[in-house]
Structure formats: structure tokens, C-alpha cells
Coordinates of N, CA and C in Angstrom, one line a residue:
M130 N -7.6 -11.1 32.5 CA -8.4 -12.1 31.9 C -9.9 -11.6 31.9
A131 N -10.6 -11.7 30.9 CA -12.0 -11.3 30.8 C -12.9 -12.2 31.5
D132 N -13.9 -11.6 32.1 CA -15.0 -12.4 32.7 C -16.2 -11.5 32.8
A133 N -17.3 -11.9 33.5 CA -18.5 -11.1 33.5 C -18.3 -9.8 34.2
Q134 N -17.4 -9.7 35.2 CA -17.1 -8.5 35.9 C -16.2 -7.6 35.2
N135 N -15.3 -8.2 34.4 CA -14.2 -7.4 33.7 C -14.2 -7.9 32.2
P136 N -15.1 -7.3 31.4 CA -15.1 -7.7 30.0 C -13.8 -7.4 29.3
G137 N -13.5 -8.2 28.3 CA -12.3 -8.0 27.5 C -12.5 -6.8 26.6
T138 N -11.4 -6.4 26.0 CA -11.4 -5.3 25.0 C -11.8 -5.8 23.7
G139 N -12.2 -4.9 22.8 CA -12.8 -5.2 21.5 C -11.8 -6.0 20.6
F140 N -10.5 -5.7 20.7 CA -9.6 -6.4 19.8 C -9.3 -7.8 20.3
E141 N -9.7 -8.2 21.5 CA -9.4 -9.5 22.0 C -10.2 -10.6 21.3
L142 N -11.5 -10.3 21.0 CA -12.4 -11.3 20.5 C -11.9 -11.9 19.1
P143 N -11.5 -11.1 18.1 CA -11.0 -11.7 16.9 C -9.7 -12.4 17.1
L144 N -8.9 -11.9 18.0 CA -7.6 -12.5 18.3 C -7.8 -13.9 18.9
L145 N -8.7 -14.0 19.9 CA -9.0 -15.3 20.5 C -9.7 -16.2 19.5
L146 N -10.6 -15.7 18.7 CA -11.2 -16.6 17.7 C -10.1 -17.1 16.7
F147 N -9.2 -16.3 16.3 CA -8.1 -16.7 15.4 C -7.2 -17.7 16.1
A148 N -6.9 -17.4 17.3 CA -6.0 -18.3 18.1 C -6.6 -19.7 18.3
G149 N -7.9 -19.7 18.5 CA -8.6 -21.0 18.6 C -8.6 -21.7 17.2
F150 N -8.8 -21.0 16.2 CA -8.7 -21.6 14.8 C -7.3 -22.1 14.6
R151 N -6.3 -21.3 14.9 CA -4.9 -21.7 14.6 C -4.6 -23.0 15.5
S152 N -5.0 -23.0 16.7 CA -4.7 -24.2 17.6 C -5.3 -25.4 17.0
I153 N -6.5 -25.4 16.5 CA -7.1 -26.5 15.8 C -6.4 -26.9 14.6
V154 N -6.1 -26.0 13.7 CA -5.5 -26.2 12.4 C -4.1 -26.7 12.6
D155 N -3.3 -26.1 13.5 CA -1.9 -26.6 13.8 C -1.9 -28.0 14.3
R156 N -2.8 -28.3 15.2 CA -2.9 -29.7 15.8 C -3.3 -30.7 14.7
L157 N -4.2 -30.3 13.8 CA -4.6 -31.1 12.8 C -3.4 -31.5 11.9
H158 N -2.6 -30.5 11.5 CA -1.5 -30.7 10.6 C -0.4 -31.5 11.3
E159 N -0.3 -31.4 12.6 CA 0.7 -32.3 13.3 C 0.2 -33.8 13.2
D160 N -1.1 -34.0 13.3 CA -1.7 -35.3 13.2 C -1.6 -35.8 11.8
L161 N -1.8 -35.0 10.8 CA -1.7 -35.4 9.4 C -0.2 -35.8 9.1
A162 N 0.7 -35.0 9.6 CA 2.2 -35.4 9.4 C 2.5 -36.8 10.0
E163 N 1.9 -37.1 11.1 CA 2.1 -38.4 11.7 C 1.4 -39.5 10.9
R164 N 0.4 -39.1 10.1 CA -0.3 -40.1 9.3 C 0.3 -40.2 7.9
G165 N 1.5 -39.6 7.7 CA 2.1 -39.7 6.4 C 1.9 -38.5 5.4
H166 N 1.5 -37.4 6.0 CA 1.3 -36.2 5.1 C 2.0 -35.0 5.7
P167 N 3.3 -35.1 5.9 CA 4.0 -34.0 6.5 C 4.1 -32.7 5.7
E168 N 3.9 -32.8 4.4 CA 4.0 -31.6 3.5 C 2.7 -30.8 3.3
V169 N 1.6 -31.3 3.9 CA 0.3 -30.6 3.7 C 0.3 -29.3 4.5
R170 N -0.2 -28.3 3.9 CA -0.3 -27.0 4.5 C -1.8 -26.6 4.5
P171 N -2.2 -25.7 5.4 CA -3.6 -25.3 5.4 C -4.2 -24.9 4.1
A172 N -3.4 -24.2 3.3 CA -3.9 -23.7 2.0 C -4.2 -24.9 1.1
Y173 N -3.5 -26.0 1.2 CA -3.7 -27.2 0.4 C -5.1 -27.8 0.7
G174 N -5.4 -27.8 2.0 CA -6.7 -28.3 2.4 C -7.9 -27.5 1.8
F175 N -7.8 -26.2 1.7 CA -8.8 -25.4 1.1 C -8.8 -25.8 -0.4
A176 N -7.7 -25.9 -1.0 CA -7.7 -26.3 -2.5 C -8.2 -27.6 -2.7
L177 N -7.9 -28.6 -1.9 CA -8.4 -30.0 -2.1 C -9.9 -30.0 -1.9
Q178 N -10.4 -29.3 -1.0 CA -11.9 -29.2 -0.8 C -12.5 -28.5 -2.0
A179 N -11.9 -27.5 -2.5 CA -12.4 -26.8 -3.7 C -12.4 -27.6 -4.9
I180 N -11.4 -28.5 -5.1 CA -11.3 -29.4 -6.2 C -12.5 -30.4 -6.1
G181 N -12.7 -30.9 -4.9 CA -13.8 -31.8 -4.7 C -13.8 -33.1 -5.5
R182 N -14.9 -33.8 -5.4 CA -15.0 -35.1 -6.0 C -15.1 -35.1 -7.5
E183 N -15.6 -34.0 -8.0 CA -15.8 -33.9 -9.5 C -14.5 -33.4 -10.2
G184 N -13.6 -32.8 -9.4 CA -12.4 -32.2 -10.1 C -12.7 -30.7 -10.4
A185 N -11.7 -30.0 -10.8 CA -11.9 -28.6 -11.2 C -10.8 -28.2 -12.1
S186 N -11.1 -27.3 -13.0 CA -10.1 -26.6 -13.8 C -9.4 -25.6 -13.0
A187 N -8.3 -25.1 -13.5 CA -7.6 -24.0 -12.8 C -8.5 -22.8 -12.6
S188 N -9.2 -22.5 -13.7 CA -10.1 -21.3 -13.6 C -11.2 -21.5 -12.5
D189 N -11.8 -22.7 -12.5 CA -12.8 -23.0 -11.5 C -12.2 -22.9 -10.1
L190 N -11.1 -23.5 -10.0 CA -10.4 -23.5 -8.7 C -10.1 -22.1 -8.2
G191 N -9.6 -21.3 -9.1 CA -9.4 -19.9 -8.8 C -10.6 -19.1 -8.3
R192 N -11.7 -19.4 -9.0 CA -13.0 -18.7 -8.6 C -13.4 -19.2 -7.2
R193 N -13.3 -20.5 -7.0 CA -13.7 -21.1 -5.7 C -12.9 -20.6 -4.5
L194 N -11.6 -20.4 -4.8 CA -10.7 -19.9 -3.7 C -10.5 -18.4 -3.7
G195 N -11.0 -17.7 -4.7 CA -10.8 -16.3 -4.7 C -9.4 -15.8 -5.0
V196 N -8.8 -16.6 -5.9 CA -7.4 -16.3 -6.3 C -7.4 -16.3 -7.8
S197 N -6.3 -15.9 -8.4 CA -6.2 -15.8 -9.9 C -6.0 -17.2 -10.4
K198 N -6.3 -17.4 -11.7 CA -6.2 -18.6 -12.4 C -4.7 -19.1 -12.3
Q199 N -3.8 -18.1 -12.4 CA -2.4 -18.5 -12.3 C -2.0 -19.0 -10.9
A200 N -2.5 -18.4 -9.9 CA -2.2 -18.9 -8.5 C -2.8 -20.2 -8.3
A201 N -4.0 -20.4 -8.8 CA -4.7 -21.7 -8.7 C -3.8 -22.8 -9.5
G202 N -3.4 -22.4 -10.7 CA -2.5 -23.3 -11.4 C -1.3 -23.7 -10.7
K203 N -0.6 -22.8 -10.0 CA 0.6 -23.1 -9.3 C 0.3 -24.0 -8.1
T204 N -0.9 -23.8 -7.5 CA -1.3 -24.7 -6.4 C -1.5 -26.1 -6.9
V205 N -2.2 -26.2 -8.1 CA -2.4 -27.5 -8.7 C -1.1 -28.2 -9.0
E206 N -0.1 -27.4 -9.5 CA 1.2 -28.0 -9.8 C 1.8 -28.6 -8.6
K207 N 1.8 -27.8 -7.5 CA 2.4 -28.3 -6.2 C 1.6 -29.5 -5.7
L208 N 0.3 -29.5 -5.7 CA -0.5 -30.7 -5.3 C -0.2 -31.9 -6.2
E209 N 0.0 -31.7 -7.4 CA 0.3 -32.8 -8.3 C 1.7 -33.3 -8.0
A210 N 2.7 -32.5 -7.8 CA 4.0 -32.9 -7.5 C 4.0 -33.7 -6.2
L211 N 3.1 -33.4 -5.3 CA 3.1 -34.1 -4.0 C 2.2 -35.4 -4.1
G212 N 1.5 -35.6 -5.2 CA 0.7 -36.8 -5.4 C -0.7 -36.7 -4.9
Y213 N -1.2 -35.5 -4.6 CA -2.5 -35.3 -4.1 C -3.6 -35.1 -5.2
V214 N -3.2 -34.7 -6.3 CA -4.1 -34.5 -7.5 C -3.4 -35.0 -8.7
E215 N -4.2 -35.3 -9.7 CA -3.7 -35.6 -11.0 C -4.4 -34.7 -12.0
R216 N -3.8 -34.5 -13.2 CA -4.4 -33.7 -14.2 C -4.9 -34.7 -15.3
V217 N -6.2 -34.5 -15.6 CA -6.8 -35.3 -16.6 C -7.6 -34.5 -17.6
D218 N -7.8 -35.0 -18.8 CA -8.6 -34.3 -19.8 C -10.0 -34.1 -19.3
D219 N -10.5 -32.9 -19.5 CA -11.9 -32.6 -19.2 C -12.8 -33.3 -20.2
P220 N -13.7 -34.2 -19.8 CA -14.5 -34.9 -20.7 C -15.5 -34.0 -21.5
E221 N -15.7 -32.8 -21.0 CA -16.7 -31.9 -21.6 C -15.9 -30.9 -22.5
D222 N -14.6 -30.7 -22.4 CA -13.9 -29.8 -23.2 C -12.4 -30.3 -23.3
G223 N -12.1 -30.9 -24.5 CA -10.8 -31.5 -24.7 C -9.6 -30.5 -24.6
R224 N -9.9 -29.2 -24.6 CA -8.8 -28.2 -24.5 C -8.5 -27.9 -23.1
R225 N -9.3 -28.3 -22.1 CA -9.1 -28.1 -20.7 C -8.6 -29.3 -20.0
K226 N -7.8 -29.0 -18.9 CA -7.4 -30.1 -18.0 C -8.2 -29.9 -16.7
L227 N -8.5 -31.0 -16.0 CA -9.1 -30.9 -14.7 C -8.1 -31.5 -13.7
A228 N -8.0 -30.8 -12.5 CA -7.3 -31.4 -11.4 C -8.3 -32.3 -10.7
R229 N -7.9 -33.6 -10.5 CA -8.8 -34.5 -9.8 C -8.0 -35.2 -8.7
L230 N -8.7 -35.4 -7.5 CA -8.1 -36.0 -6.4 C -7.6 -37.4 -6.7
T231 N -6.4 -37.7 -6.2 CA -5.8 -39.0 -6.2 C -6.3 -39.7 -5.0
A232 N -5.9 -41.0 -4.8 CA -6.2 -41.7 -3.6 C -5.5 -41.1 -2.4
R233 N -4.3 -40.5 -2.7 CA -3.6 -39.8 -1.6 C -4.3 -38.5 -1.2
G234 N -4.9 -37.8 -2.2 CA -5.6 -36.6 -1.9 C -6.9 -36.9 -1.1
T235 N -7.6 -38.0 -1.5 CA -8.8 -38.4 -0.7 C -8.4 -38.8 0.7
D236 N -7.3 -39.5 0.8 CA -6.8 -39.9 2.1 C -6.6 -38.8 3.1
V237 N -6.0 -37.7 2.5 CA -5.7 -36.5 3.4 C -7.0 -35.8 3.8
L238 N -8.0 -35.8 2.9 CA -9.2 -35.2 3.3 C -10.0 -36.0 4.3
V239 N -10.0 -37.3 4.1 CA -10.6 -38.2 5.1 C -9.9 -38.1 6.5
G240 N -8.6 -38.1 6.4 CA -7.8 -37.9 7.7 C -8.1 -36.6 8.3
S241 N -8.3 -35.5 7.5 CA -8.6 -34.2 8.1 C -9.9 -34.2 8.8
A242 N -10.9 -34.8 8.1 CA -12.3 -34.9 8.7 C -12.2 -35.7 10.1
E243 N -11.5 -36.8 10.1 CA -11.4 -37.6 11.3 C -10.6 -36.8 12.4
G244 N -9.6 -36.1 11.9 CA -8.8 -35.3 12.9 C -9.6 -34.1 13.5
F245 N -10.4 -33.5 12.7 CA -11.3 -32.4 13.2 C -12.3 -33.0 14.2
D246 N -12.8 -34.2 13.9 CA -13.7 -34.8 14.9 C -13.0 -35.1 16.2
R247 N -11.8 -35.6 16.1 CA -11.0 -35.9 17.4 C -10.7 -34.6 18.1
L248 N -10.4 -33.5 17.4 CA -10.1 -32.2 18.1 C -11.3 -31.6 18.7
R249 N -12.5 -31.7 18.0 CA -13.7 -31.3 18.6 C -14.0 -32.1 19.9
A250 N -13.8 -33.4 19.8 CA -14.1 -34.2 21.0 C -13.2 -33.8 22.2
E251 N -11.9 -33.4 21.9 CA -11.0 -32.9 22.9 C -11.6 -31.6 23.5
W252 N -12.1 -30.7 22.7 CA -12.7 -29.5 23.3 C -13.9 -29.8 24.1
V253 N -14.7 -30.8 23.7 CA -15.8 -31.3 24.5 C -15.4 -31.8 25.8
R254 N -14.3 -32.6 25.8 CA -13.8 -33.2 27.0 C -13.3 -32.1 28.0
I255 N -12.7 -31.1 27.5 CA -12.1 -30.0 28.3 C -13.2 -29.0 28.7
L256 N -14.0 -28.6 27.8 CA -15.0 -27.5 28.1 C -16.4 -28.0 28.4
G257 N -16.7 -29.2 28.0 CA -18.0 -29.8 28.2 C -18.9 -29.6 26.9
A258 N -19.7 -30.6 26.7 CA -20.5 -30.7 25.5 C -21.4 -29.5 25.4
Q259 N -22.0 -29.0 26.5 CA -23.0 -27.9 26.4 C -22.3 -26.6 26.0
R260 N -21.1 -26.4 26.5 CA -20.4 -25.2 26.2 C -19.9 -25.2 24.8
V261 N -19.4 -26.3 24.3 CA -19.0 -26.4 22.9 C -20.2 -26.2 22.0
A262 N -21.3 -26.8 22.3 CA -22.5 -26.7 21.4 C -23.0 -25.2 21.5
A263 N -22.9 -24.6 22.6 CA -23.4 -23.2 22.7 C -22.4 -22.3 22.0
L264 N -21.1 -22.5 22.0 CA -20.2 -21.8 21.3 C -20.4 -21.9 19.8
E265 N -20.7 -23.1 19.3 CA -21.0 -23.3 17.9 C -22.3 -22.6 17.5
A266 N -23.3 -22.7 18.3 CA -24.5 -22.0 18.0 C -24.4 -20.5 18.0
D267 N -23.6 -20.0 18.9 CA -23.4 -18.5 19.0 C -22.6 -18.1 17.7
L268 N -21.6 -18.8 17.3 CA -20.8 -18.5 16.1 C -21.7 -18.5 14.9
R269 N -22.6 -19.5 14.8 CA -23.5 -19.6 13.7 C -24.4 -18.4 13.6
T270 N -24.9 -17.9 14.8 CA -25.7 -16.8 14.9 C -25.0 -15.5 14.5
M271 N -23.8 -15.4 14.8 CA -23.0 -14.1 14.5 C -22.4 -14.1 13.1
A272 N -22.2 -15.3 12.6 CA -21.6 -15.3 11.2 C -22.7 -15.0 10.2
P273 N -22.4 -14.1 9.2 CA -23.4 -13.8 8.2 C -23.7 -15.0 7.4
A274 N -24.9 -14.9 6.8 CA -25.3 -16.0 5.9 C -24.3 -16.2 4.8
G275 N -23.9 -17.4 4.5 CA -23.0 -17.7 3.4 C -21.5 -17.4 3.8
A276 N -21.3 -17.2 5.1 CA -19.9 -16.8 5.5 C -19.0 -18.0 5.4
F277 N -19.4 -19.2 5.3 CA -18.5 -20.4 5.2 C -18.2 -20.5 3.7
R278 N -17.1 -20.0 3.3 CA -16.6 -20.1 1.9 C -15.2 -20.6 1.9
L279 N -14.9 -21.2 0.8 CA -13.5 -21.8 0.6 C -12.5 -20.8 0.3
D280 N -12.8 -19.5 0.1 CA -11.8 -18.5 -0.4 C -11.0 -17.9 0.8
A281 N -10.9 -18.6 1.9 CA -10.2 -18.0 3.0 C -8.7 -17.7 2.7
E282 N -8.1 -18.5 1.8 CA -6.7 -18.2 1.4 C -6.7 -16.9 0.7
G283 N -7.6 -16.6 -0.2 CA -7.6 -15.3 -0.8 C -7.9 -14.1 0.1
W284 N -8.8 -14.4 1.1 CA -9.2 -13.4 2.1 C -8.0 -13.0 2.9
F285 N -7.2 -14.0 3.4 CA -6.0 -13.7 4.2 C -4.9 -13.0 3.4
A286 N -4.8 -13.4 2.1 CA -3.8 -12.8 1.3 C -4.1 -11.4 0.8
G287 N -5.4 -11.0 1.0 CA -5.8 -9.6 0.6 C -6.4 -9.6 -0.7

């Protein structure tokens, strides 16, 4: 175990960061399943965020996620089949369709935000508010400007 006297090895840091990320995301999806959203996957959350309040075409969604228009279209088809989005005519271009959040899609995003708040509160309870705040500040310092992007699905897929 790493400490001030015995620092960890270089490969441990990204693995620990990823394990922390996975623990939060996995717990969130357990919570969402209990709230009536058992079919939601992490990639769907990125897509729903990228669709946003205004909606998005498959091309726009693909650019926002860093995936092809075809991959974005398949994601929209899956989200539509699950009732999280609907396709509507684009008011600015009748040839295009927009994916727009349904009430169910909005519910899963609201549930996700509430779940993330509860999970952060659990970290605060276990680690302490100062340590969690310091961790967040340190990660903001180390993350490059603009590092928070929605294209994580594309990044993980290569």
C-alpha cells in the first residue's frame, strides 16, 4: 500500500483513478435500476447529456460524443426504443430529425444528478469534507483545460 514513506508505482495512479470512477458509476447505475431504469448504461448517460435540452441530430450527437454519425444513430435508436428520447422534425431543417429527451429521459438525468450528489456525500462521510474538496481541487489542477468533454465513449473505444 502506498503512503508517504512508500510511494506507489506509476501505473497505480491511473488504475486507482479509474477504479474510483468505476465505483461511483457502478453504484449510480445500481441506484438508477432501483429507481426504474435498469437498462441504462454509462454510455447512454453520455449520450443523453450530449442530446441536452435542445435536442440533437445524429450528426451533432456524433460530433459531441466523438463517434460516427452511424454510431450516434444506433445509440438514438436504442434510446428511443427504451423511451428515453423521441425523434422529432428539426424546426430549422425539415429534412433532419432531432433526438429530444422524453420525460423518462429527463427523469434518468435528474436521478443521475441526485445519485452523484448522494455518492459524493458518502465519500465526504467516509473521507471527510476537506479531503474530498482537496482531491477535487487537485484533480482540477492536474486536468488540462477543456478536459471535461462528453466524448469519453469515443475515447475509451479508441
